[in-house]
Amino acid sequence: MVPHLTTALTGPLLSLEQRMLAAMPQIEHWFRSQWAEYSVPFYASVDLRNAGFKLAPVDTNLFPGGFNNLNPEFLSLCVQAAMSAVEKICPDARRLLVIPENHTRNTFYLRNVAALTNILRHAGLEVRIGSISPEITEPTYLETHDGGSILLEPVQRKGNRLVLENFDSCAILLNNDLSGGVPEILQGLEQNLIPPLHAGWATRRKSQHFSAYNRVAQDFANLLGIDEWLVNPYFDTCSGLDFHARVGEAELAEKVEQLLAKIRIKYAEYGVEQEPFVIVKADAGTYGMGIMTVKSPDDVKDLNRKQRNKMAVVKEGLQVSEVILQEGVYTFECIHDAVAEPVVYMMDHFVVGGFYRVHTGRGVDENLNAPGMHFEPLAFEKPCSLPDCAGAPDAPPNRFYAYGVVARLALLAAAIELQEHDPDQ
């Protein structure tokens, strides 16, 4: 099943997809040359938005937590990609320690951990799950939402290694985004930590990622001979904020106005009739916290108490003082009147699947990564790597190919970002 695209696929996006299909050999060669230059992240997921006139990434997660939402038929793709990723990091690896998030009560997240470990075991690894949560003091079975279970074991630090009882691994895979900081137990280890610690939200910034993406998008646009705006959202940053004390409101409002003005120019150029909007969100962090949609500078002035509280704090109770202002990209894909957006999953430099995030309680201009009883994933029915070059640009395999291309652009930006911000470089 593919969501219905409520806008007719004509104009810029149809032309863009046609250009991608025609240039597929050049695109794939270009990606190969990039991966020869940059070390690709072990895994990642990218949130995309398809506005009918624009297809762009809006977030890149280096600790993806939705492997349970992928199409089971794509398991072989995941396993082959995992093999490739492991070989690059630790060719002799037999064992892998996975460290998940501490929120052990999220049974859907636990199902993700189960799916991820299943992939890694099929890739030929002995995998065990070690928890750094203070709540896990002995081996503990936790139930997933679908009736399964996973075994969490408390990690032990021995010298500069993290071990479990009778288990010492070559590498440690983090599925914990370190929003609350880097715990001492993970510092100074001699084992390979993947992703590296500086990929976590304790130090990473979304603005760093999109700065790298600007360069990637420009190179890609030059390759295809297109306007980079078609795959790239404008952004700006604002720091020194205190939402509770209302510090920085005027500067934030001014930057919103400047960004909206830039978007209006592009909308006029392409004949887009929708109203431009900007997403203001914390420059670090996940889980859809600290985000608001604004269509006017007035929207960030005189926030009421509830709105200020929502923007002031994100995951792990961290105070927000820095935000990224990102061009809002409409999503005009919908399923049964519910708004949908694609999320693409990658391991190594391979696209291994994806799903649609669906939310009946949200609009086409709102963040869908948000709590909601109607949130439901819909797995992609076809892989993103096999376009039908003889078919229409909006045929499912071709739309998925375009998704895969843009997601890999974001993955490349993440590779550049991690290399440039590596504290050991």
Short mmCIF file of C-alpha atoms in Angstrom, two decimals:
data_model
loop_
_atom_site.label_atom_id
_atom_site.label_comp_id
_atom_site.label_asym_id
_atom_site.label_seq_id
_atom_site.Cartn_x
_atom_site.Cartn_y
_atom_site.Cartn_z
CA MET A 1 0.00 0.00 0.00
CA VAL A 2 1.25 3.47 -0.89
CA PRO A 3 -0.36 6.61 0.53
CA HIS A 4 -2.39 8.69 -1.83
CA LEU A 5 -0.61 11.91 -2.79
CA THR A 6 -3.33 14.51 -2.58
CA THR A 7 -1.58 16.93 -4.91
CA ALA A 8 -1.25 15.86 -8.52
CA LEU A 9 2.31 14.72 -9.11
CA THR A 10 3.10 17.25 -11.78
CA GLY A 11 5.51 20.11 -12.07
CA PRO A 12 8.77 20.23 -10.09
CA LEU A 13 8.56 16.94 -8.18
CA LEU A 14 7.48 14.87 -11.18
CA SER A 15 10.31 16.45 -13.14
CA LEU A 16 12.72 15.75 -10.26
CA GLU A 17 11.73 12.07 -10.11
CA GLN A 18 12.09 11.77 -13.88
CA ARG A 19 15.53 13.33 -13.64
CA MET A 20 16.55 10.88 -10.90
CA LEU A 21 15.41 7.90 -12.98
CA ALA A 22 17.24 9.13 -16.06
CA ALA A 23 20.41 9.82 -14.07
CA MET A 24 20.33 6.66 -11.92
CA PRO A 25 23.76 5.35 -13.10
CA GLN A 26 25.39 8.73 -12.44
CA ILE A 27 23.68 9.03 -9.06
CA GLU A 28 24.82 5.59 -7.91
CA HIS A 29 28.38 6.21 -9.16
CA TRP A 30 28.43 9.54 -7.32
CA PHE A 31 27.30 7.87 -4.10
CA ARG A 32 30.01 5.19 -4.46
CA SER A 33 32.66 7.91 -4.79
CA GLN A 34 31.33 9.63 -1.67
CA TRP A 35 31.41 6.45 0.41
CA ALA A 36 35.03 5.96 -0.64
CA GLU A 37 35.80 9.33 0.97
CA TYR A 38 33.62 9.29 4.10
CA SER A 39 32.93 6.65 6.74
CA VAL A 40 29.23 5.88 6.65
CA PRO A 41 27.29 5.69 9.95
CA PHE A 42 26.44 2.16 11.09
CA TYR A 43 22.73 2.89 10.81
CA ALA A 44 20.36 5.82 10.49
CA SER A 45 16.77 6.78 9.78
CA VAL A 46 15.63 9.87 7.90
CA ASP A 47 12.25 11.60 8.14
CA LEU A 48 11.16 12.92 4.75
CA ARG A 49 8.34 15.22 3.69
CA ASN A 50 6.75 15.05 0.24
CA ALA A 51 4.99 18.31 -0.63
CA GLY A 52 4.30 17.45 -4.25
CA PHE A 53 6.54 20.32 -5.29
CA LYS A 54 9.41 19.46 -2.96
CA LEU A 55 10.91 16.32 -1.39
CA ALA A 56 13.27 16.97 1.52
CA PRO A 57 14.64 15.48 4.74
CA VAL A 58 13.56 17.18 7.94
CA ASP A 59 15.37 15.04 10.52
CA THR A 60 18.15 12.44 10.61
CA ASN A 61 18.37 10.02 13.53
CA LEU A 62 21.65 8.20 14.16
CA PHE A 63 20.10 5.92 16.80
CA PRO A 64 17.00 4.67 14.93
CA GLY A 65 14.31 3.09 17.06
CA GLY A 66 11.77 1.68 14.61
CA PHE A 67 13.23 -1.52 13.15
CA ASN A 68 10.06 -3.27 14.29
CA ASN A 69 8.10 -1.17 11.76
CA LEU A 70 9.97 -2.40 8.68
CA ASN A 71 8.48 -4.85 6.22
CA PRO A 72 9.52 -8.37 7.37
CA GLU A 73 10.10 -9.29 3.72
CA PHE A 74 13.09 -6.94 3.74
CA LEU A 75 14.89 -8.86 6.51
CA SER A 76 17.44 -10.23 4.03
CA LEU A 77 18.34 -6.68 2.96
CA CYS A 78 18.86 -5.73 6.60
CA VAL A 79 21.02 -8.77 7.29
CA GLN A 80 23.28 -8.21 4.27
CA ALA A 81 23.67 -4.53 5.14
CA ALA A 82 24.44 -5.39 8.77
CA MET A 83 27.13 -7.83 7.63
CA SER A 84 28.74 -5.08 5.57
CA ALA A 85 28.57 -2.58 8.42
CA VAL A 86 30.09 -4.99 10.95
CA GLU A 87 32.91 -6.03 8.60
CA LYS A 88 34.02 -2.40 8.30
CA ILE A 89 34.17 -1.83 12.04
CA CYS A 90 35.36 -5.15 13.44
CA PRO A 91 35.96 -7.81 10.73
CA ASP A 92 36.62 -10.57 13.29
CA ALA A 93 33.58 -9.76 15.40
CA ARG A 94 31.74 -12.71 16.86
CA ARG A 95 29.97 -10.93 19.67
CA LEU A 96 28.13 -7.64 19.85
CA LEU A 97 26.82 -5.87 22.94
CA VAL A 98 23.73 -3.73 22.29
CA ILE A 99 22.96 -0.91 24.73
CA PRO A 100 19.36 0.37 24.39
CA GLU A 101 17.57 3.40 25.79
CA ASN A 102 16.75 3.36 29.48
CA HIS A 103 12.99 3.75 29.05
CA THR A 104 12.15 0.11 29.64
CA ARG A 105 8.41 0.74 29.90
CA ASN A 106 8.01 1.62 26.21
CA THR A 107 6.98 -1.80 24.91
CA PHE A 108 7.01 -0.64 21.27
CA TYR A 109 10.60 0.52 21.64
CA LEU A 110 11.50 -2.84 23.20
CA ARG A 111 10.05 -4.53 20.12
CA ASN A 112 12.47 -2.41 18.08
CA VAL A 113 15.36 -3.74 20.17
CA ALA A 114 14.15 -7.28 19.55
CA ALA A 115 13.95 -6.65 15.78
CA LEU A 116 17.41 -5.08 15.71
CA THR A 117 19.05 -7.92 17.63
CA ASN A 118 17.31 -10.42 15.35
CA ILE A 119 18.92 -8.74 12.32
CA LEU A 120 22.35 -8.81 13.95
CA ARG A 121 22.04 -12.46 14.93
CA HIS A 122 21.13 -13.36 11.37
CA ALA A 123 24.29 -11.49 10.35
CA GLY A 124 26.29 -14.10 12.27
CA LEU A 125 26.81 -12.39 15.62
CA GLU A 126 26.22 -13.52 19.16
CA VAL A 127 24.21 -10.62 20.52
CA ARG A 128 23.27 -9.73 24.06
CA ILE A 129 21.52 -6.64 25.41
CA GLY A 130 23.24 -4.74 28.19
CA SER A 131 21.45 -2.02 30.11
CA ILE A 132 23.05 1.03 31.71
CA SER A 133 19.79 1.86 33.47
CA PRO A 134 20.06 1.97 37.27
CA GLU A 135 16.75 0.10 37.36
CA ILE A 136 18.30 -3.03 35.82
CA THR A 137 20.38 -4.65 38.57
CA GLU A 138 19.97 -8.28 37.51
CA PRO A 139 19.08 -10.14 34.30
CA THR A 140 15.51 -9.07 33.55
CA TYR A 141 13.01 -10.21 30.93
CA LEU A 142 10.82 -7.43 29.59
CA GLU A 143 7.71 -7.97 27.48
CA THR A 144 7.25 -6.28 24.13
CA HIS A 145 3.88 -4.93 23.00
CA ASP A 146 3.20 -7.98 20.83
CA GLY A 147 3.72 -10.56 23.57
CA GLY A 148 7.40 -11.29 22.93
CA SER A 149 10.22 -10.62 25.36
CA ILE A 150 13.84 -9.53 25.49
CA LEU A 151 16.49 -10.16 28.13
CA LEU A 152 18.25 -7.09 29.56
CA GLU A 153 21.39 -7.64 31.60
CA PRO A 154 23.22 -5.07 33.75
CA VAL A 155 26.54 -4.04 32.21
CA GLN A 156 29.74 -4.23 34.20
CA ARG A 157 32.84 -2.14 33.65
CA LYS A 158 36.12 -4.03 33.90
CA GLY A 159 39.05 -1.75 33.24
CA ASN A 160 38.32 -0.06 29.93
CA ARG A 161 35.84 -2.65 28.74
CA LEU A 162 32.11 -3.12 29.16
CA VAL A 163 31.12 -6.73 29.73
CA LEU A 164 28.21 -8.89 30.77
CA GLU A 165 28.44 -12.07 32.78
CA ASN A 166 30.61 -14.43 30.63
CA PHE A 167 30.36 -12.07 27.66
CA ASP A 168 33.04 -9.75 26.28
CA SER A 169 32.44 -8.21 22.85
CA CYS A 170 34.60 -6.68 20.15
CA ALA A 171 32.19 -3.78 19.67
CA ILE A 172 29.28 -2.06 21.39
CA LEU A 173 26.26 -0.89 19.42
CA LEU A 174 24.47 2.06 21.01
CA ASN A 175 20.74 2.33 20.44
CA ASN A 176 20.70 5.07 23.07
CA ASP A 177 20.88 8.66 21.81
CA LEU A 178 22.61 9.99 24.97
CA SER A 179 20.20 12.90 25.33
CA GLY A 180 20.97 13.11 29.02
CA GLY A 181 24.72 13.25 28.47
CA VAL A 182 27.46 10.65 28.18
CA PRO A 183 27.44 8.50 31.33
CA GLU A 184 30.83 7.85 32.89
CA ILE A 185 30.52 4.12 32.26
CA LEU A 186 30.73 4.74 28.49
CA GLN A 187 33.74 7.06 28.59
CA GLY A 188 37.28 5.97 27.76
CA LEU A 189 36.40 2.48 26.51
CA GLU A 190 38.85 0.55 24.35
CA GLN A 191 36.06 -1.29 22.53
CA ASN A 192 34.59 0.12 19.33
CA LEU A 193 31.54 2.24 20.20
CA ILE A 194 29.09 2.52 17.32
CA PRO A 195 27.90 5.12 16.64
CA PRO A 196 30.67 7.16 18.33
CA LEU A 197 29.82 9.14 21.44
CA HIS A 198 29.86 12.47 19.59
CA ALA A 199 26.90 11.23 17.52
CA GLY A 200 24.72 11.50 20.63
CA TRP A 201 22.54 14.48 21.45
CA ALA A 202 24.84 15.39 24.34
CA THR A 203 27.06 17.07 21.74
CA ARG A 204 25.40 16.74 18.32
CA ARG A 205 23.34 19.59 16.86
CA LYS A 206 20.75 19.47 14.11
CA SER A 207 22.14 22.69 12.69
CA GLN A 208 25.53 20.99 12.22
CA HIS A 209 23.82 18.25 10.29
CA PHE A 210 21.91 20.60 8.00
CA SER A 211 25.02 22.71 7.42
CA ALA A 212 26.66 19.56 6.04
CA TYR A 213 23.45 18.75 4.14
CA ASN A 214 23.59 22.16 2.44
CA ARG A 215 26.88 21.17 0.81
CA VAL A 216 25.67 17.70 -0.11
CA ALA A 217 22.47 19.06 -1.65
CA GLN A 218 24.44 21.63 -3.66
CA ASP A 219 26.77 18.95 -5.07
CA PHE A 220 23.81 16.70 -5.89
CA ALA A 221 21.90 19.54 -7.53
CA ASN A 222 24.94 20.32 -9.68
CA LEU A 223 25.13 16.65 -10.67
CA LEU A 224 21.50 16.59 -11.79
CA GLY A 225 21.25 20.16 -13.03
CA ILE A 226 18.37 21.03 -10.69
CA ASP A 227 17.50 23.70 -8.15
CA GLU A 228 18.83 22.41 -4.80
CA TRP A 229 15.82 23.93 -3.01
CA LEU A 230 13.73 21.05 -4.37
CA VAL A 231 15.55 18.67 -1.99
CA ASN A 232 16.79 21.07 0.67
CA PRO A 233 14.87 22.99 3.38
CA TYR A 234 16.16 26.42 4.35
CA PHE A 235 17.22 26.76 8.00
CA ASP A 236 18.61 29.18 10.55
CA THR A 237 19.51 29.01 14.23
CA CYS A 238 18.82 31.04 17.35
CA SER A 239 20.66 30.69 20.67
CA GLY A 240 20.64 32.29 24.09
CA LEU A 241 16.96 31.51 24.56
CA ASP A 242 15.09 31.06 27.81
CA PHE A 243 11.46 30.29 27.05
CA HIS A 244 10.42 30.45 30.70
CA ALA A 245 11.98 33.90 31.20
CA ARG A 246 10.99 35.01 27.68
CA VAL A 247 14.59 35.83 26.84
CA GLY A 248 15.42 35.97 23.12
CA GLU A 249 11.81 36.23 21.87
CA ALA A 250 12.45 39.29 19.72
CA GLU A 251 15.48 37.80 17.98
CA LEU A 252 13.61 34.55 17.36
CA ALA A 253 10.66 36.45 15.85
CA GLU A 254 12.98 38.41 13.58
CA LYS A 255 14.64 35.25 12.30
CA VAL A 256 11.25 33.66 11.68
CA GLU A 257 10.28 36.66 9.53
CA GLN A 258 13.53 36.47 7.55
CA LEU A 259 13.12 32.76 6.87
CA LEU A 260 9.47 33.14 5.85
CA ALA A 261 10.51 35.87 3.40
CA LYS A 262 13.03 33.53 1.74
CA ILE A 263 10.42 30.78 1.44
CA ARG A 264 7.86 33.18 -0.05
CA ILE A 265 10.30 34.03 -2.84
CA LYS A 266 10.65 30.34 -3.74
CA TYR A 267 6.92 29.71 -3.48
CA ALA A 268 6.33 32.57 -5.91
CA GLU A 269 8.97 31.19 -8.28
CA TYR A 270 7.29 27.77 -8.38
CA GLY A 271 3.69 28.95 -8.20
CA VAL A 272 3.05 27.35 -4.82
CA GLU A 273 -0.20 28.64 -3.37
CA GLN A 274 0.14 27.25 0.16
CA GLU A 275 1.11 29.48 3.06
CA PRO A 276 4.80 29.23 4.04
CA PHE A 277 5.57 28.03 7.54
CA VAL A 278 8.57 27.43 9.76
CA ILE A 279 9.24 24.65 12.24
CA VAL A 280 11.01 25.83 15.40
CA LYS A 281 12.58 22.97 17.32
CA ALA A 282 15.30 22.26 19.85
CA ASP A 283 18.69 22.03 18.15
CA ALA A 284 19.34 18.76 19.96
CA GLY A 285 17.03 15.91 20.90
CA THR A 286 14.34 13.63 19.61
CA TYR A 287 10.89 12.22 20.41
CA GLY A 288 9.01 15.15 18.93
CA MET A 289 9.61 17.34 21.97
CA GLY A 290 10.32 21.07 21.89
CA ILE A 291 8.71 21.67 18.47
CA MET A 292 6.21 24.20 17.17
CA THR A 293 4.82 25.26 13.79
CA VAL A 294 4.82 29.01 13.12
CA LYS A 295 3.42 30.98 10.18
CA SER A 296 4.10 34.47 11.48
CA PRO A 297 6.64 36.17 13.77
CA ASP A 298 3.72 36.82 16.10
CA ASP A 299 3.46 33.07 16.70
CA VAL A 300 6.69 33.08 18.72
CA LYS A 301 5.87 36.30 20.60
CA ASP A 302 3.80 36.25 23.74
CA LEU A 303 3.65 32.46 23.99
CA ASN A 304 1.24 31.37 26.69
CA ARG A 305 2.48 29.44 29.69
CA LYS A 306 1.63 26.03 28.26
CA GLN A 307 3.46 26.80 25.00
CA ARG A 308 6.53 28.10 26.82
CA ASN A 309 6.63 24.99 29.00
CA LYS A 310 6.38 22.79 25.90
CA MET A 311 9.30 24.54 24.20
CA ALA A 312 11.50 24.94 27.29
CA VAL A 313 12.26 21.29 28.03
CA VAL A 314 13.00 18.19 25.93
CA LYS A 315 13.88 14.55 26.60
CA GLU A 316 15.69 13.84 29.89
CA GLY A 317 14.42 17.20 31.20
CA LEU A 318 17.08 19.19 29.34
CA GLN A 319 16.52 22.94 29.10
CA VAL A 320 16.28 24.36 25.57
CA SER A 321 18.47 27.40 24.88
CA GLU A 322 19.27 26.73 21.22
CA VAL A 323 16.76 26.13 18.44
CA ILE A 324 16.89 25.43 14.74
CA LEU A 325 14.39 27.25 12.55
CA GLN A 326 13.63 24.99 9.60
CA GLU A 327 11.61 25.68 6.50
CA GLY A 328 8.38 23.79 6.94
CA VAL A 329 7.75 21.21 4.24
CA TYR A 330 4.13 20.23 3.75
CA THR A 331 3.25 16.56 3.55
CA PHE A 332 0.46 15.90 1.09
CA GLU A 333 0.49 12.12 1.42
CA CYS A 334 -2.42 10.64 3.31
CA ILE A 335 -3.98 7.30 4.19
CA HIS A 336 -7.71 7.15 4.95
CA ASP A 337 -7.72 10.92 5.67
CA ALA A 338 -4.73 10.60 8.00
CA VAL A 339 -1.57 12.59 7.25
CA ALA A 340 1.49 10.44 6.45
CA GLU A 341 5.22 10.98 6.00
CA PRO A 342 7.91 8.50 4.91
CA VAL A 343 10.73 7.39 7.20
CA VAL A 344 13.64 5.65 5.45
CA TYR A 345 15.95 3.22 7.27
CA MET A 346 19.56 2.53 6.32
CA MET A 347 22.36 0.29 7.55
CA ASP A 348 25.83 0.97 6.24
CA HIS A 349 25.17 2.83 2.96
CA PHE A 350 22.25 0.59 1.99
CA VAL A 351 18.58 1.49 2.17
CA VAL A 352 16.97 -1.44 3.99
CA GLY A 353 13.34 -0.32 4.06
CA GLY A 354 11.09 2.21 5.62
CA PHE A 355 7.58 3.00 6.71
CA TYR A 356 5.02 5.76 6.73
CA ARG A 357 4.42 7.59 9.97
CA VAL A 358 0.65 8.16 10.10
CA HIS A 359 -1.18 10.49 12.49
CA THR A 360 -4.88 11.29 12.26
CA GLY A 361 -4.61 14.03 14.87
CA ARG A 362 -2.08 16.16 13.01
CA GLY A 363 -2.20 18.47 10.00
CA VAL A 364 -0.19 18.65 6.77
CA ASP A 365 1.99 21.38 8.27
CA GLU A 366 2.62 19.78 11.67
CA ASN A 367 5.25 17.50 13.16
CA LEU A 368 4.02 13.89 13.03
CA ASN A 369 6.65 12.49 15.40
CA ALA A 370 4.37 13.19 18.33
CA PRO A 371 2.31 11.29 20.88
CA GLY A 372 -1.07 10.28 19.54
CA MET A 373 -3.26 7.21 19.91
CA HIS A 374 -3.71 7.10 16.15
CA PHE A 375 -0.01 6.98 15.38
CA GLU A 376 0.62 3.89 13.29
CA PRO A 377 3.40 2.86 10.96
CA LEU A 378 2.77 1.43 7.50
CA ALA A 379 5.74 -0.51 6.14
CA PHE A 380 6.94 0.21 2.61
CA GLU A 381 5.67 -2.53 0.32
CA LYS A 382 8.69 -2.40 -2.01
CA PRO A 383 12.40 -1.72 -1.48
CA CYS A 384 13.85 1.69 -2.32
CA SER A 385 16.65 0.39 -4.50
CA LEU A 386 14.84 -1.10 -7.52
CA PRO A 387 13.19 1.61 -9.62
CA ASP A 388 11.22 0.77 -12.73
CA CYS A 389 12.89 3.03 -15.27
CA ALA A 390 10.22 2.20 -17.84
CA GLY A 391 7.41 3.09 -15.44
CA ALA A 392 5.83 6.39 -14.50
CA PRO A 393 7.86 8.60 -12.13
CA ASP A 394 5.15 8.33 -9.46
CA ALA A 395 4.88 4.51 -9.65
CA PRO A 396 5.55 3.01 -6.19
CA PRO A 397 9.07 1.65 -6.87
CA ASN A 398 10.06 4.98 -8.43
CA ARG A 399 8.68 7.10 -5.61
CA PHE A 400 10.50 4.82 -3.18
CA TYR A 401 13.72 5.18 -5.20
CA ALA A 402 13.44 8.97 -4.95
CA TYR A 403 12.91 8.59 -1.19
CA GLY A 404 16.00 6.40 -0.99
CA VAL A 405 18.11 8.90 -2.92
CA VAL A 406 17.16 11.86 -0.72
CA ALA A 407 17.56 9.78 2.45
CA ARG A 408 21.07 8.79 1.35
CA LEU A 409 21.89 12.45 0.80
CA ALA A 410 21.03 12.99 4.47
CA LEU A 411 23.09 9.92 5.41
CA LEU A 412 26.07 11.36 3.54
CA ALA A 413 25.58 14.66 5.38
CA ALA A 414 25.64 12.71 8.67
CA ALA A 415 28.90 11.04 7.63
CA ILE A 416 30.47 14.42 6.87
CA GLU A 417 29.07 15.89 10.08
CA LEU A 418 30.52 13.09 12.24
CA GLN A 419 33.91 13.33 10.58
CA GLU A 420 34.14 17.11 10.93
CA HIS A 421 33.03 17.11 14.57
CA ASP A 422 35.09 14.13 15.70
CA PRO A 423 36.91 15.30 18.86
CA ASP A 424 39.79 12.93 18.08
CA GLN A 425 40.46 14.45 14.64
#
